[in-house]
Coordinates of C-alpha atoms in Angstrom, one line a residue:
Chain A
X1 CA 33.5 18.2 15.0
X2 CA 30.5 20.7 15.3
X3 CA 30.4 22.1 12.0
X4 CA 27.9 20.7 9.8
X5 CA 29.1 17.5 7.8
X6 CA 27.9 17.5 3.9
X7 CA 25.4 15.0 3.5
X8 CA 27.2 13.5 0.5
X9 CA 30.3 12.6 2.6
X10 CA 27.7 11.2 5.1
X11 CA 26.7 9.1 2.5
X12 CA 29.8 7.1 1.6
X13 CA 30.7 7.0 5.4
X14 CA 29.1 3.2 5.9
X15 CA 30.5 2.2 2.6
X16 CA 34.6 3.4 3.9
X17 CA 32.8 1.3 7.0
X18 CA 32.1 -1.6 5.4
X19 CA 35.4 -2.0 3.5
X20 CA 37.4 -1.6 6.6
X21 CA 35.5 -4.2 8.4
X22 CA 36.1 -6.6 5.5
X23 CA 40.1 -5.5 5.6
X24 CA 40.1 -6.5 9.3
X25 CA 38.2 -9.8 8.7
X26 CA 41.3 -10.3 6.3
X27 CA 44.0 -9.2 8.9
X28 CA 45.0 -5.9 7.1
X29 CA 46.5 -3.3 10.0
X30 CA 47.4 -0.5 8.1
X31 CA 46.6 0.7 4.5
X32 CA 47.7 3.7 2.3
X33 CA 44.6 6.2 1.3
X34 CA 45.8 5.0 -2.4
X35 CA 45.1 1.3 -1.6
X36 CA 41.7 2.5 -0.2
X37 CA 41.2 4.6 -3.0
X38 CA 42.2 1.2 -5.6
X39 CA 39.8 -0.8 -3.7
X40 CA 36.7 1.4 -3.2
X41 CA 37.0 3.3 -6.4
X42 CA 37.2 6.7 -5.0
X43 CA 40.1 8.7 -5.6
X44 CA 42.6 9.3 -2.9
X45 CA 42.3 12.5 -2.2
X46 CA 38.5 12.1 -2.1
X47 CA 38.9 9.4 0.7
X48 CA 41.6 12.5 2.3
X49 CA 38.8 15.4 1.8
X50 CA 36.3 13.1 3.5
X51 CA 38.2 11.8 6.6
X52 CA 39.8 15.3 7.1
X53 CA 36.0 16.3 7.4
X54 CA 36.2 14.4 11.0
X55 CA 39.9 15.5 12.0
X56 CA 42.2 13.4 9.6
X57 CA 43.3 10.3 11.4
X58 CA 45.8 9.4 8.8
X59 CA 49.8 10.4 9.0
X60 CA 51.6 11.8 6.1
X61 CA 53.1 8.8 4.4
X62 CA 51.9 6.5 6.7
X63 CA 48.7 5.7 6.0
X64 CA 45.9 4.5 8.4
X65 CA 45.4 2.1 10.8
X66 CA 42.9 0.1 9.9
X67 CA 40.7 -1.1 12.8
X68 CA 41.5 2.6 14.7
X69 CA 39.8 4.2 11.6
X70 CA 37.1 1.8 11.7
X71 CA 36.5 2.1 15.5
X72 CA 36.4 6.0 14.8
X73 CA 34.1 5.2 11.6
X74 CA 32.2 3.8 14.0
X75 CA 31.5 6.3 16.9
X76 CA 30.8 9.0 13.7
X77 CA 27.8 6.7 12.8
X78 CA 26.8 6.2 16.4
X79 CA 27.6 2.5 16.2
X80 CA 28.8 2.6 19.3
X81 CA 25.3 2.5 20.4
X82 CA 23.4 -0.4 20.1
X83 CA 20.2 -0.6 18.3
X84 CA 16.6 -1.8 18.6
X85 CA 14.3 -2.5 15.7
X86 CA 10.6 -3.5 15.4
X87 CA 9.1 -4.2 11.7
X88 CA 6.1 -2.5 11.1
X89 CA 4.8 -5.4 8.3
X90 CA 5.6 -8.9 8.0
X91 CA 5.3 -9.6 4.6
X92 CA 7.7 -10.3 2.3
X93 CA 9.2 -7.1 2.5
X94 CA 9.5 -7.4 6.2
X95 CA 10.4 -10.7 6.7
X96 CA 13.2 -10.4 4.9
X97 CA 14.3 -7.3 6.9
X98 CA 14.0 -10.0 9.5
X99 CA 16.3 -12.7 8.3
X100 CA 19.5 -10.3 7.3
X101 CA 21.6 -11.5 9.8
X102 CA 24.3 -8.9 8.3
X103 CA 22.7 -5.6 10.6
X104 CA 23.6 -7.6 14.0
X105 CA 26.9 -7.4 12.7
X106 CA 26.6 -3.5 13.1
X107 CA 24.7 -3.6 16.3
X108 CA 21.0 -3.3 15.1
X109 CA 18.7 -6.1 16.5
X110 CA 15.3 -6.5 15.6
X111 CA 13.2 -7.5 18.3
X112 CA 9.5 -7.8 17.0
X113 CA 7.6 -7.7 14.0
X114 CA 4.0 -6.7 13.8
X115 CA 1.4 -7.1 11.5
X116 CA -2.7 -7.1 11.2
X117 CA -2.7 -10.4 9.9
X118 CA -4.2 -12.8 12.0
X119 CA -2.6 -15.9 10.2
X120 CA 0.9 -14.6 10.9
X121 CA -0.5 -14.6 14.9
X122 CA 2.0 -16.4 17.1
X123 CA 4.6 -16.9 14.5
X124 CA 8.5 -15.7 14.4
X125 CA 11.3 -15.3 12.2
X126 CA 14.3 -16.4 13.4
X127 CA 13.1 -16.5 16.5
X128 CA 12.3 -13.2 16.3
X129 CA 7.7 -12.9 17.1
X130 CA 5.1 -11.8 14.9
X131 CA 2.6 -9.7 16.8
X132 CA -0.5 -8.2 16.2
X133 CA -0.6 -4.3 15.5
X134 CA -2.6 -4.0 18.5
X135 CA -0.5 -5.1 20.8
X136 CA 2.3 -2.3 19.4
X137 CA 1.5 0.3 21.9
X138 CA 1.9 -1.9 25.2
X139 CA 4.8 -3.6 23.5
X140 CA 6.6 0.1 22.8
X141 CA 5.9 1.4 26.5
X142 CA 7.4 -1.9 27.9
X143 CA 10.8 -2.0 25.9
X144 CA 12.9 0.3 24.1
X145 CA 13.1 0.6 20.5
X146 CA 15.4 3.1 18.9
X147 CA 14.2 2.4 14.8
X148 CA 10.5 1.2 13.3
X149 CA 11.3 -0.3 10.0
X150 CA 8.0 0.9 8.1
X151 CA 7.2 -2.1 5.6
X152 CA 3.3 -1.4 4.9
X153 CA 1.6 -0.7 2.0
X154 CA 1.7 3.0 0.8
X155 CA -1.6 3.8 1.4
X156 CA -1.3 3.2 5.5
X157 CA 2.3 4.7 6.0
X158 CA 1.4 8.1 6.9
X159 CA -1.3 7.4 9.6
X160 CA 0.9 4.2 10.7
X161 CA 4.4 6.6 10.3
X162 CA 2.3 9.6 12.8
X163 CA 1.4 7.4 15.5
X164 CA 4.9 5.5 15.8
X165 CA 6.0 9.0 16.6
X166 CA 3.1 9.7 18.9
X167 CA 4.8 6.6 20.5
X168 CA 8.1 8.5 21.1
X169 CA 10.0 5.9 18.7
X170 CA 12.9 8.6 17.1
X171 CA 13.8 6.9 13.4
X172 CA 11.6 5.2 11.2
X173 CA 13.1 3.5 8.4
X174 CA 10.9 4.1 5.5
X175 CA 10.1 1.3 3.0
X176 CA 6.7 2.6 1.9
X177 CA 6.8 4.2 -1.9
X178 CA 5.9 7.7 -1.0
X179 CA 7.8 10.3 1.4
X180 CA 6.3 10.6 4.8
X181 CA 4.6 13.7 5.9
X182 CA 5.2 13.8 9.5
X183 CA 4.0 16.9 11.8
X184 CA 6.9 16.4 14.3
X185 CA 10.6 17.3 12.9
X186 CA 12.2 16.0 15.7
X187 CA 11.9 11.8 14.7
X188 CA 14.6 11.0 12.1
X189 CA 13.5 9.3 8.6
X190 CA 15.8 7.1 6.2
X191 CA 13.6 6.0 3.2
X192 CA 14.1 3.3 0.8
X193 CA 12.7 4.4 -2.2
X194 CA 13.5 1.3 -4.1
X195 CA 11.5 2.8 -7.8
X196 CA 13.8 5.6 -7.2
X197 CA 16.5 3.1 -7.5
X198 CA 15.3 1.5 -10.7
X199 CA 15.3 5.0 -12.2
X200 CA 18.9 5.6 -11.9
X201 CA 19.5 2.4 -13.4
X202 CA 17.0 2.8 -16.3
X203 CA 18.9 6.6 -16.5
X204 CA 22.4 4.6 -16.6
X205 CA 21.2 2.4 -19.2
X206 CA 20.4 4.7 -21.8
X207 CA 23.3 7.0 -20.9
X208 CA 25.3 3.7 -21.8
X209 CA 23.7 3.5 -24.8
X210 CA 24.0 6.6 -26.2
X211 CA 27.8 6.7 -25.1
Chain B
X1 CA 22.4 17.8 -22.8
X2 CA 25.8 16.2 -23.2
X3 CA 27.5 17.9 -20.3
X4 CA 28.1 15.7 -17.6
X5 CA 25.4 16.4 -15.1
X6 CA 25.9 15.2 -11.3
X7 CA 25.4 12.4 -9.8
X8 CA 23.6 14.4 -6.7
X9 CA 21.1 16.0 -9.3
X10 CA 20.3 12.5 -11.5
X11 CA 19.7 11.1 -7.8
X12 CA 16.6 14.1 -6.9
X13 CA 15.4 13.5 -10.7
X14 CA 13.1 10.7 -9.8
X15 CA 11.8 12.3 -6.7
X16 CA 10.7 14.8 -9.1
X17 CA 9.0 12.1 -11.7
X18 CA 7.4 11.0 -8.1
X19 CA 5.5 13.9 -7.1
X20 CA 5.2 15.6 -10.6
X21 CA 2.8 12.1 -11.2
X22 CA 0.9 12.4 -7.9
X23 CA 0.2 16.1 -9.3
X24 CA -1.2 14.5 -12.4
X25 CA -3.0 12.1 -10.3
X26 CA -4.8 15.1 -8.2
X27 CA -5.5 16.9 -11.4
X28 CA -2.9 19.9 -11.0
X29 CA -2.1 20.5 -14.7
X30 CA 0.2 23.8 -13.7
X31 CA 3.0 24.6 -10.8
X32 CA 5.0 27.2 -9.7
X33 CA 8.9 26.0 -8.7
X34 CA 8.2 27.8 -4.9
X35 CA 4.6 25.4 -4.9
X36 CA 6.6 22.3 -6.2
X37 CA 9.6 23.8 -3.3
X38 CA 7.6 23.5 -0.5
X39 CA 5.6 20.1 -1.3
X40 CA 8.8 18.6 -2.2
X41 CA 11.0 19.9 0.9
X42 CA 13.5 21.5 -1.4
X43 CA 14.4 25.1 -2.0
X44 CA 13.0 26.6 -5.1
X45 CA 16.1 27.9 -6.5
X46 CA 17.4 24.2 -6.0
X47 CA 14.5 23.2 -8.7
X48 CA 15.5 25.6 -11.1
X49 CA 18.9 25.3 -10.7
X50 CA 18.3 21.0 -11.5
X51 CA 15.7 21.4 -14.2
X52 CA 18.2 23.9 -16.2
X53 CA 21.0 21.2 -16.1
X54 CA 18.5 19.8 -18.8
X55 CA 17.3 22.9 -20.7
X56 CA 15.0 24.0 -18.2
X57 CA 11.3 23.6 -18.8
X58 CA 9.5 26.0 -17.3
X59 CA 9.0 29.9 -18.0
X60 CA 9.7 32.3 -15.3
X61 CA 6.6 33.6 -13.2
X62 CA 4.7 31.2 -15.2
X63 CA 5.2 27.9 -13.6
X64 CA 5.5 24.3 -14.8
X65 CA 3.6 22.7 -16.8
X66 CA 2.9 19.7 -14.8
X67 CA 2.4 16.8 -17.6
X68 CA 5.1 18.3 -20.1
X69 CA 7.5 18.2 -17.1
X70 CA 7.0 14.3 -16.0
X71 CA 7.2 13.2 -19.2
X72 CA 10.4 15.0 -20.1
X73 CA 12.1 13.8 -16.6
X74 CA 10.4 10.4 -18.0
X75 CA 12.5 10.4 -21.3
X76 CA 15.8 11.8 -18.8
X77 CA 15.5 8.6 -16.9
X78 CA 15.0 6.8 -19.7
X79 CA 11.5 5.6 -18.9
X80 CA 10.3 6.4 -22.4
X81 CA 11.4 2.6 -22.7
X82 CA 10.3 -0.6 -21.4
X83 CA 12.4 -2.7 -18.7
X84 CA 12.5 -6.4 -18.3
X85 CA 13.4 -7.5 -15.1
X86 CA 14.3 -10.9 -14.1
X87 CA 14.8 -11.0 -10.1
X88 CA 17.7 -13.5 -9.5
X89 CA 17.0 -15.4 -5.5
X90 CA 13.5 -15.7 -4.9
X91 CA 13.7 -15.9 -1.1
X92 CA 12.0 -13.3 0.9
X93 CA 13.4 -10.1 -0.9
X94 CA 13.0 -11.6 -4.0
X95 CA 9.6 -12.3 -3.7
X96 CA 9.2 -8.5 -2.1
X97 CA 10.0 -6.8 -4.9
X98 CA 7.9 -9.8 -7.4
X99 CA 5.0 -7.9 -5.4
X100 CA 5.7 -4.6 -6.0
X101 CA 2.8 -3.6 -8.4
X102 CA 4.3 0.1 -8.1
X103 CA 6.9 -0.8 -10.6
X104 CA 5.1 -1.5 -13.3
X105 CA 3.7 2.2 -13.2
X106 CA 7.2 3.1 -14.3
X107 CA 7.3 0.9 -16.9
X108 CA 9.7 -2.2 -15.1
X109 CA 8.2 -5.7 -15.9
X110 CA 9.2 -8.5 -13.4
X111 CA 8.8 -11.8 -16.1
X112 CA 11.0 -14.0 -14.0
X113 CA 12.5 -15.3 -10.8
X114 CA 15.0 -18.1 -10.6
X115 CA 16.3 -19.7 -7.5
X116 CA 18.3 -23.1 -6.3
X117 CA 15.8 -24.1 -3.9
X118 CA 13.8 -27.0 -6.1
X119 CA 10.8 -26.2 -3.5
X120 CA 9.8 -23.4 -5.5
X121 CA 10.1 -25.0 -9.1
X122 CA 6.9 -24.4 -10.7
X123 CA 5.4 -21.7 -8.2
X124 CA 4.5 -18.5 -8.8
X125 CA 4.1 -15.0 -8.2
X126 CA 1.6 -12.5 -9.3
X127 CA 1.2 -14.8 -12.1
X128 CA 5.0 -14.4 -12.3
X129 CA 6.7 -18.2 -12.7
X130 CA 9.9 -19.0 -10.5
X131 CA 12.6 -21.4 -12.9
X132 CA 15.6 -23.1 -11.5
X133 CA 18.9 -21.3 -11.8
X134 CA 19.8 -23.9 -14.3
X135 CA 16.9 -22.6 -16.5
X136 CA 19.0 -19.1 -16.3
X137 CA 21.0 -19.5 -19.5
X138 CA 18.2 -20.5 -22.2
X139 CA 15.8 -18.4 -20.3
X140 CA 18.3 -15.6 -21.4
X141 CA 18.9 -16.6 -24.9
X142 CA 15.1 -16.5 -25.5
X143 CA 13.6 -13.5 -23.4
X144 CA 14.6 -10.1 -23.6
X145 CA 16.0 -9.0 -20.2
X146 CA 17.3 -5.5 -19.2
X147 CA 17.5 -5.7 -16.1
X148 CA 18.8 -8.3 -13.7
X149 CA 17.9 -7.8 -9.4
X150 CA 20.2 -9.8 -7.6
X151 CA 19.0 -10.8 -4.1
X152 CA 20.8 -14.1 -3.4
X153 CA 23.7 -13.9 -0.4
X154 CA 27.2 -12.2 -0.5
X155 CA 29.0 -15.4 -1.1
X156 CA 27.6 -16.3 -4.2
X157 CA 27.1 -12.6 -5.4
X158 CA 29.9 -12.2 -7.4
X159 CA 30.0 -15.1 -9.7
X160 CA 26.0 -15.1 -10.4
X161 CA 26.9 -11.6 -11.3
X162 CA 29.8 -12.6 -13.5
X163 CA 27.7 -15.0 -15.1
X164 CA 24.4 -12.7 -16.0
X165 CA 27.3 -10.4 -17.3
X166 CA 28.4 -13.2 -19.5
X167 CA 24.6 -13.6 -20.8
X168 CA 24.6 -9.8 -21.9
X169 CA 22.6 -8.6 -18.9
X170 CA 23.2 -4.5 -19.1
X171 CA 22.5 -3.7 -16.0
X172 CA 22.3 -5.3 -12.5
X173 CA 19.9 -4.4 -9.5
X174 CA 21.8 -5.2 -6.9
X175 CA 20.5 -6.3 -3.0
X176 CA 23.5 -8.3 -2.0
X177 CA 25.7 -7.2 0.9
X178 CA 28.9 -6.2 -1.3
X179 CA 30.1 -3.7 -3.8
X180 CA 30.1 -6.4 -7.3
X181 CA 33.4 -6.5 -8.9
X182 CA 33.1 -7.3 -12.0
X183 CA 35.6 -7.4 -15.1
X184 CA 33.1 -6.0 -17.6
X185 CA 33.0 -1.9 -16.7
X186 CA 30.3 -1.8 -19.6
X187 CA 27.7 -3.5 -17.1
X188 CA 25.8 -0.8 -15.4
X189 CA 24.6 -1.4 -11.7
X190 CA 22.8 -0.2 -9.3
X191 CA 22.8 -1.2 -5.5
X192 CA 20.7 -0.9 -2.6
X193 CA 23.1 -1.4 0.5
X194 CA 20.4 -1.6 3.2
X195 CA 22.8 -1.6 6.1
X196 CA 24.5 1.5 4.6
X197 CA 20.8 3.2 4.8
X198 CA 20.7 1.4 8.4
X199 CA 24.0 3.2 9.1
X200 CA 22.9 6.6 7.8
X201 CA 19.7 6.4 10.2
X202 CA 22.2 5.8 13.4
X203 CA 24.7 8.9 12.1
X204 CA 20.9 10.7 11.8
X205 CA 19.9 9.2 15.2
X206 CA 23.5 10.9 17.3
X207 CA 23.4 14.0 15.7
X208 CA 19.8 14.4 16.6
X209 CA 20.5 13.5 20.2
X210 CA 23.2 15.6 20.6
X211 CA 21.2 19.0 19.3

């Protein structure tokens, strides 16, 4: 379990996650890495390679039981842990952070928003309040808050990003369009880059053309 | 150029395009690939090693030249063209990314957003108008659309997606919680699976706690 994980296989962990939640919702116990492989599109061995990664899990010709794996899944993406969230930004953007229901489901709450404002002063989401950015500092020190979802404009991340670390908060989720330059290593960072996303799909659209 | 390149090295491409136009921006017309290394948080050999998948671009102990480089990556991710984007579900997150004003920089133009909600009929966004779903079809027909962002809820994912497929759409931008599955392999799409980011920010979160 020590030795260092590829980022790659990291990244299609939550998505073997997410298919094994939906096979439990649909009362599967036990499927074959080839079923797996059929429904995810990823081949077999691929879904093998990955798990064996963590220790295996799966018997020869057996296949894997499905809510063990997922449990396991699980504890590998610290979802074991619960998780608080604040929204840093209550616009659109972060408003609609606010209403996905779906991340309870994985044990992320969010438990304020804050913005500068004034109109949105006193106002929640869900039930979830809308408080001004002053008030983040007394707000941090009073509860605890694992993840800052950054939803401000570009211009005010960086200054924004630094002080949520001064804070001690230890992963900011980055929805601002540039990559944050933070002076301390030690605070995790997941960023959204959603133009980066378009790219790859303008990139897959002319490689579809010309195929 | 019609080797298959990687999935891992399309994904860092517009990272590049990123940083290569806030060069541009600050006036840097030339840079070396250990400069562009340290900015960008990548090692330098990883830069050459990305840009030669593609010919290469740059002349050893002579640098990059800045512009010449962004627009090449421009015409690899198929920015040289124009995108259309219609944003299906104009709740919160569809009304986010109306917003985004950084898109159009790359070349995507939001002209539409349609939703089920007669509330909205007739409002509008950045000048951008909101139609009924039922509008969808002739809307279509008419308008040239490359591009369709889908940010309406899991249930009713699939078959909008089936439909826009139907229509010709070439592409899909996907926000809702669920890998599409759609008949049509020709369609090419693109999903942002913000719990999956949520999930990679926890794995980030346990590792770090445990160091």
């Amino acid at each position: 379990m020590e030795k260092e994980i590829s980022r790659a296989v990291i990244r299609r962990m939550p998505r073997y996650y997410r298919y094994l939640g939906e096979l439990i919702d649909a009362g599967v116990e036990r499927i074959s890495s080839n079923d797996l492989s059929s429904r995810m599109n990823v081949t077999a061995s691929q879904i093998r390679q990955d798990l064996n990664n963590f220790g295996g899990f799966g018997q020869q010709g057996y296949g894997y039981n499905v809510k063990y794996l997922y449990e396991e899944i699980g504890k590998i993406l610290g979802l074991s842990e619960k998780h608080n969230i604040i929204i840093v930004g209550a616009g659109n953007l972060g408003q609609a952070l606010a209403n996905y229901v779906e991340f309870e489901k994985f044990g992320f709450r969010i438990i304020a928003l804050f913005d500068v404002n004034p109109k949105l002063k006193g106002q929640s989401i869900r039930g979830i309040g809308i408080h001004m950015l002053d008030e983040l500092d007394a707000f941090i020190r009073k509860e605890h808050v694992d993840i800052a979802a950054l939803t401000v404009p570009k211009a005010n991340a960086d200054t924004i990003a630094a002080h949520l670390v001064e804070l001690g908060i230890p992963a900011i989720w980055n929805f601002a369009h540039v990559d944050l330059k933070l002076p301390d290593q030690n605070v995790v960072v997941e960023s959204v880059h959603l133009s980066d996303s378009l790219m790859q799909l303008s990139y897959n659209i002319a490689k579809n053309k010309k195929e």
